[in-house]
Tab-separated table of C-alpha atoms in Angstrom:
chain	number	residue	atom	x	y	z
A	4	UNK	CA	5.477	-11.300	-41.053
A	5	UNK	CA	3.539	-14.525	-41.247
A	6	UNK	CA	2.888	-16.590	-38.135
A	7	UNK	CA	5.249	-19.261	-39.478
A	8	UNK	CA	8.037	-16.699	-39.962
A	9	UNK	CA	7.568	-15.376	-36.427
A	10	UNK	CA	7.652	-18.895	-34.999
A	11	UNK	CA	10.774	-19.779	-36.978
A	12	UNK	CA	12.464	-16.548	-35.911
A	13	UNK	CA	11.808	-17.179	-32.231
A	14	UNK	CA	12.901	-20.817	-32.484
A	15	UNK	CA	16.088	-19.879	-34.329
A	16	UNK	CA	16.950	-17.177	-31.785
A	17	UNK	CA	16.551	-19.646	-28.920
A	18	UNK	CA	18.661	-22.260	-30.699
A	19	UNK	CA	21.406	-19.698	-31.295
A	20	UNK	CA	21.272	-18.520	-27.669
A	21	UNK	CA	21.596	-22.102	-26.426
A	22	UNK	CA	24.041	-23.396	-29.059
A	23	UNK	CA	26.984	-23.662	-26.646
A	24	UNK	CA	26.026	-26.190	-23.940
A	25	UNK	CA	28.428	-24.690	-21.373
A	26	UNK	CA	26.703	-21.317	-21.719
A	27	UNK	CA	23.227	-22.756	-22.237
A	28	UNK	CA	23.116	-24.419	-18.811
A	29	UNK	CA	23.699	-21.011	-17.216
A	30	UNK	CA	20.678	-19.616	-19.096
A	31	UNK	CA	18.268	-22.510	-18.613
A	32	UNK	CA	19.108	-23.747	-15.141
A	33	UNK	CA	18.121	-27.275	-14.157
A	34	UNK	CA	14.728	-28.986	-13.954
A	35	UNK	CA	13.518	-28.657	-10.383
A	36	UNK	CA	11.487	-31.861	-10.025
A	37	UNK	CA	10.231	-34.999	-11.699
A	38	UNK	CA	6.789	-33.362	-11.965
A	39	UNK	CA	8.205	-30.595	-14.165
A	40	UNK	CA	10.044	-33.128	-16.322
A	41	UNK	CA	6.874	-35.221	-16.743
A	42	UNK	CA	4.885	-32.096	-17.693
A	43	UNK	CA	7.550	-31.133	-20.226
A	44	UNK	CA	7.548	-34.630	-21.726
A	45	UNK	CA	3.734	-34.555	-22.131
A	46	UNK	CA	3.498	-30.979	-23.443
A	47	UNK	CA	4.257	-31.755	-27.132
A	48	UNK	CA	0.879	-33.518	-27.265
A	49	UNK	CA	-0.889	-30.214	-26.493
A	50	UNK	CA	-0.441	-28.804	-29.993
A	51	UNK	CA	1.959	-28.307	-32.877
A	52	UNK	CA	5.648	-28.421	-31.865
A	53	UNK	CA	7.479	-25.300	-33.031
A	54	UNK	CA	10.702	-26.038	-31.129
A	55	UNK	CA	11.550	-29.356	-29.503
A	56	UNK	CA	13.066	-29.507	-26.051
A	57	UNK	CA	16.409	-31.251	-25.839
A	58	UNK	CA	18.687	-32.435	-23.046
A	59	UNK	CA	21.942	-30.658	-22.257
A	60	UNK	CA	24.678	-32.098	-20.075
A	61	UNK	CA	25.832	-29.706	-17.363
A	62	UNK	CA	29.654	-29.625	-17.358
A	63	UNK	CA	29.908	-28.884	-13.622
A	64	UNK	CA	26.939	-30.977	-12.451
A	65	UNK	CA	26.657	-34.060	-14.699
A	66	UNK	CA	23.741	-35.498	-12.684
A	67	UNK	CA	21.613	-32.361	-13.202
A	68	UNK	CA	18.628	-32.647	-15.524
A	69	UNK	CA	18.803	-29.745	-17.974
A	70	UNK	CA	16.341	-29.243	-20.829
A	71	UNK	CA	15.966	-26.483	-23.376
A	72	UNK	CA	12.609	-24.721	-23.835
A	73	UNK	CA	9.749	-26.330	-25.719
A	74	UNK	CA	7.528	-24.125	-27.895
A	75	UNK	CA	4.089	-25.373	-28.885
A	76	UNK	CA	1.850	-23.694	-31.459
A	77	UNK	CA	-1.838	-23.303	-30.566
A	78	UNK	CA	-4.944	-21.537	-31.833
A	79	UNK	CA	-6.925	-18.935	-29.930
A	80	UNK	CA	-9.646	-21.542	-29.388
A	81	UNK	CA	-7.194	-23.552	-27.237
A	82	UNK	CA	-7.616	-21.203	-24.272
A	83	UNK	CA	-8.157	-24.083	-21.848
A	84	UNK	CA	-4.583	-25.130	-22.650
A	85	UNK	CA	-2.659	-21.843	-22.803
A	86	UNK	CA	-4.907	-20.179	-20.229
A	87	UNK	CA	-3.475	-22.175	-17.351
A	88	UNK	CA	0.024	-22.475	-15.946
A	89	UNK	CA	2.429	-25.056	-17.359
A	90	UNK	CA	5.295	-24.705	-14.911
A	91	UNK	CA	8.588	-25.494	-16.600
A	92	UNK	CA	10.346	-24.597	-19.866
A	93	UNK	CA	7.106	-24.658	-21.874
A	94	UNK	CA	5.907	-21.770	-24.044
A	95	UNK	CA	3.040	-21.307	-26.447
A	96	UNK	CA	2.689	-19.318	-29.653
A	97	UNK	CA	-1.018	-18.569	-30.003
A	98	UNK	CA	-2.485	-17.735	-33.414
A	99	UNK	CA	-5.076	-14.954	-33.138
A	100	UNK	CA	-7.184	-13.034	-35.645
A	101	UNK	CA	-5.644	-9.631	-34.873
A	102	UNK	CA	-3.714	-7.591	-32.340
A	103	UNK	CA	-7.025	-6.561	-30.782
A	104	UNK	CA	-7.952	-10.236	-30.447
A	105	UNK	CA	-4.596	-10.910	-28.760
A	106	UNK	CA	-5.181	-8.095	-26.263
A	107	UNK	CA	-8.702	-9.387	-25.556
A	108	UNK	CA	-7.236	-12.802	-24.730
A	109	UNK	CA	-4.583	-11.178	-22.511
A	110	UNK	CA	-7.259	-9.253	-20.641
A	111	UNK	CA	-9.495	-12.326	-20.254
A	112	UNK	CA	-6.764	-14.678	-19.049
A	113	UNK	CA	-5.396	-11.958	-16.779
A	114	UNK	CA	-8.801	-11.608	-15.130
A	115	UNK	CA	-9.442	-15.340	-14.840
A	116	UNK	CA	-6.002	-16.710	-14.030
A	117	UNK	CA	-3.783	-13.701	-13.365
A	118	UNK	CA	-0.150	-13.230	-14.322
A	119	UNK	CA	3.051	-12.254	-12.560
A	120	UNK	CA	4.241	-10.116	-15.458
A	121	UNK	CA	3.572	-9.510	-19.149
A	122	UNK	CA	5.527	-8.170	-22.121
A	123	UNK	CA	4.446	-6.446	-25.326
A	124	UNK	CA	6.498	-5.642	-28.429
A	125	UNK	CA	5.163	-3.168	-30.977
A	126	UNK	CA	6.174	-0.151	-33.048
A	127	UNK	CA	2.597	1.158	-32.880
A	128	UNK	CA	1.984	3.612	-30.041
A	129	UNK	CA	-1.742	2.797	-30.051
A	130	UNK	CA	-0.978	-0.892	-29.482
A	131	UNK	CA	1.390	-0.084	-26.624
A	132	UNK	CA	-1.219	2.167	-25.000
A	133	UNK	CA	-3.945	-0.468	-25.410
A	134	UNK	CA	-1.657	-3.067	-23.794
A	135	UNK	CA	-0.950	-0.656	-20.905
A	136	UNK	CA	-4.661	-0.106	-20.314
A	137	UNK	CA	-5.374	-3.843	-20.412
A	138	UNK	CA	-2.518	-4.532	-17.984
A	139	UNK	CA	-3.743	-1.828	-15.607
A	140	UNK	CA	-7.278	-3.210	-15.713
A	141	UNK	CA	-6.193	-6.740	-14.802
A	142	UNK	CA	-3.414	-5.756	-12.376
A	143	UNK	CA	-0.435	-7.155	-14.277
A	144	UNK	CA	2.933	-5.380	-14.495
A	145	UNK	CA	3.887	-4.768	-18.117
A	146	UNK	CA	7.237	-4.471	-19.896
A	147	UNK	CA	7.168	-2.743	-23.276
A	148	UNK	CA	9.742	-3.403	-26.013
A	149	UNK	CA	12.396	-4.470	-23.527
A	150	UNK	CA	15.330	-6.465	-24.864
A	151	UNK	CA	17.135	-6.866	-21.538
A	152	UNK	CA	15.947	-8.257	-18.227
A	153	UNK	CA	12.249	-8.278	-17.422
A	154	UNK	CA	11.920	-8.036	-13.664
A	155	UNK	CA	9.298	-10.401	-12.304
A	156	UNK	CA	8.913	-8.534	-9.031
A	157	UNK	CA	9.524	-4.953	-10.087
A	158	UNK	CA	7.051	-3.529	-7.553
A	159	UNK	CA	8.700	-5.095	-4.475
A	160	UNK	CA	10.056	-1.741	-3.314
A	161	UNK	CA	6.490	-0.461	-2.949
A	162	UNK	CA	4.620	-3.482	-1.625
A	163	UNK	CA	5.013	-6.601	0.476
A	164	UNK	CA	3.332	-8.608	-2.292
A	165	UNK	CA	5.079	-10.807	-4.839
A	166	UNK	CA	4.164	-8.964	-8.055
A	167	UNK	CA	1.209	-6.568	-7.924
A	168	UNK	CA	-1.115	-8.222	-5.417
A	169	UNK	CA	-3.907	-7.267	-7.821
A	170	UNK	CA	-4.660	-10.466	-9.749
A	171	UNK	CA	-5.193	-14.184	-9.027
A	172	UNK	CA	-1.589	-15.211	-9.827
A	173	UNK	CA	0.136	-12.303	-8.074
A	174	UNK	CA	-1.287	-12.340	-4.593
A	175	UNK	CA	1.381	-14.084	-2.510
A	176	UNK	CA	2.561	-11.978	0.400
A	177	UNK	CA	6.305	-11.683	1.004
A	178	UNK	CA	5.877	-10.767	4.680
A	179	UNK	CA	3.525	-12.069	7.372
A	180	UNK	CA	-0.241	-12.233	7.169
A	181	UNK	CA	-0.741	-9.066	9.222
A	182	UNK	CA	0.215	-7.029	6.178
A	183	UNK	CA	-2.505	-8.488	3.979
A	184	UNK	CA	-5.218	-5.867	3.775
A	185	UNK	CA	-7.314	-4.095	1.175
A	186	UNK	CA	-4.764	-1.401	0.337
A	187	UNK	CA	-3.512	0.254	-2.792
A	188	UNK	CA	-1.893	-1.811	-5.525
A	189	UNK	CA	1.015	-0.930	-7.809
A	190	UNK	CA	0.792	-1.833	-11.511
A	191	UNK	CA	3.718	-0.616	-13.584
A	192	UNK	CA	4.571	-0.279	-17.255
A	193	UNK	CA	8.201	0.033	-18.321
A	194	UNK	CA	9.709	1.083	-21.629
A	195	UNK	CA	13.390	1.702	-22.524
A	196	UNK	CA	14.351	5.315	-23.180
A	197	UNK	CA	16.039	5.933	-26.545
A	198	UNK	CA	19.532	7.430	-26.378
A	199	UNK	CA	19.716	11.093	-27.341
A	200	UNK	CA	19.772	11.425	-31.123
A	201	UNK	CA	18.874	7.770	-31.666
A	202	UNK	CA	15.733	6.719	-33.435
A	203	UNK	CA	13.207	4.965	-31.149
A	204	UNK	CA	13.243	1.146	-31.430
């Protein structure tokens, strides 16, 4: 598929998911602060708008500020933009030269900035394995080909850290400071298991 087709497919899927305002507000939640709203309003200037954000009125809480996600298209050279956090309903589609280039960027941004979690979608086992290795190297939990929930804190049962504790964005401790020590870290990869007799997705 072309980059344009992928962008259009993602945008259309989001629009369909959020078509009914009464259901959409339960998916999006509300904007938490004026800072997030200001960031969202400025974000279209960062690149090419793939999907505009729009306001939705919450039927139960009419004073709530609810906005749909914004998607901005960028190039790989725009790493100073997509390589930092943009807290709020802001996503980027980044054009790269190849899958290998994409994984290099993931590894680099994971090392420099960290990540709470990551997801990869591929039918190529070599790509999935390369993504696993990159995620392990930079200490980011990885979800592979999941179409349901992606748990942000899937390692909580094994650690007092929020996320892995192994990268710059995932080092907040969920308990008191006495537990912060140079111990082992948990980095997980998850993949759905195909039902018996079903072809893998």
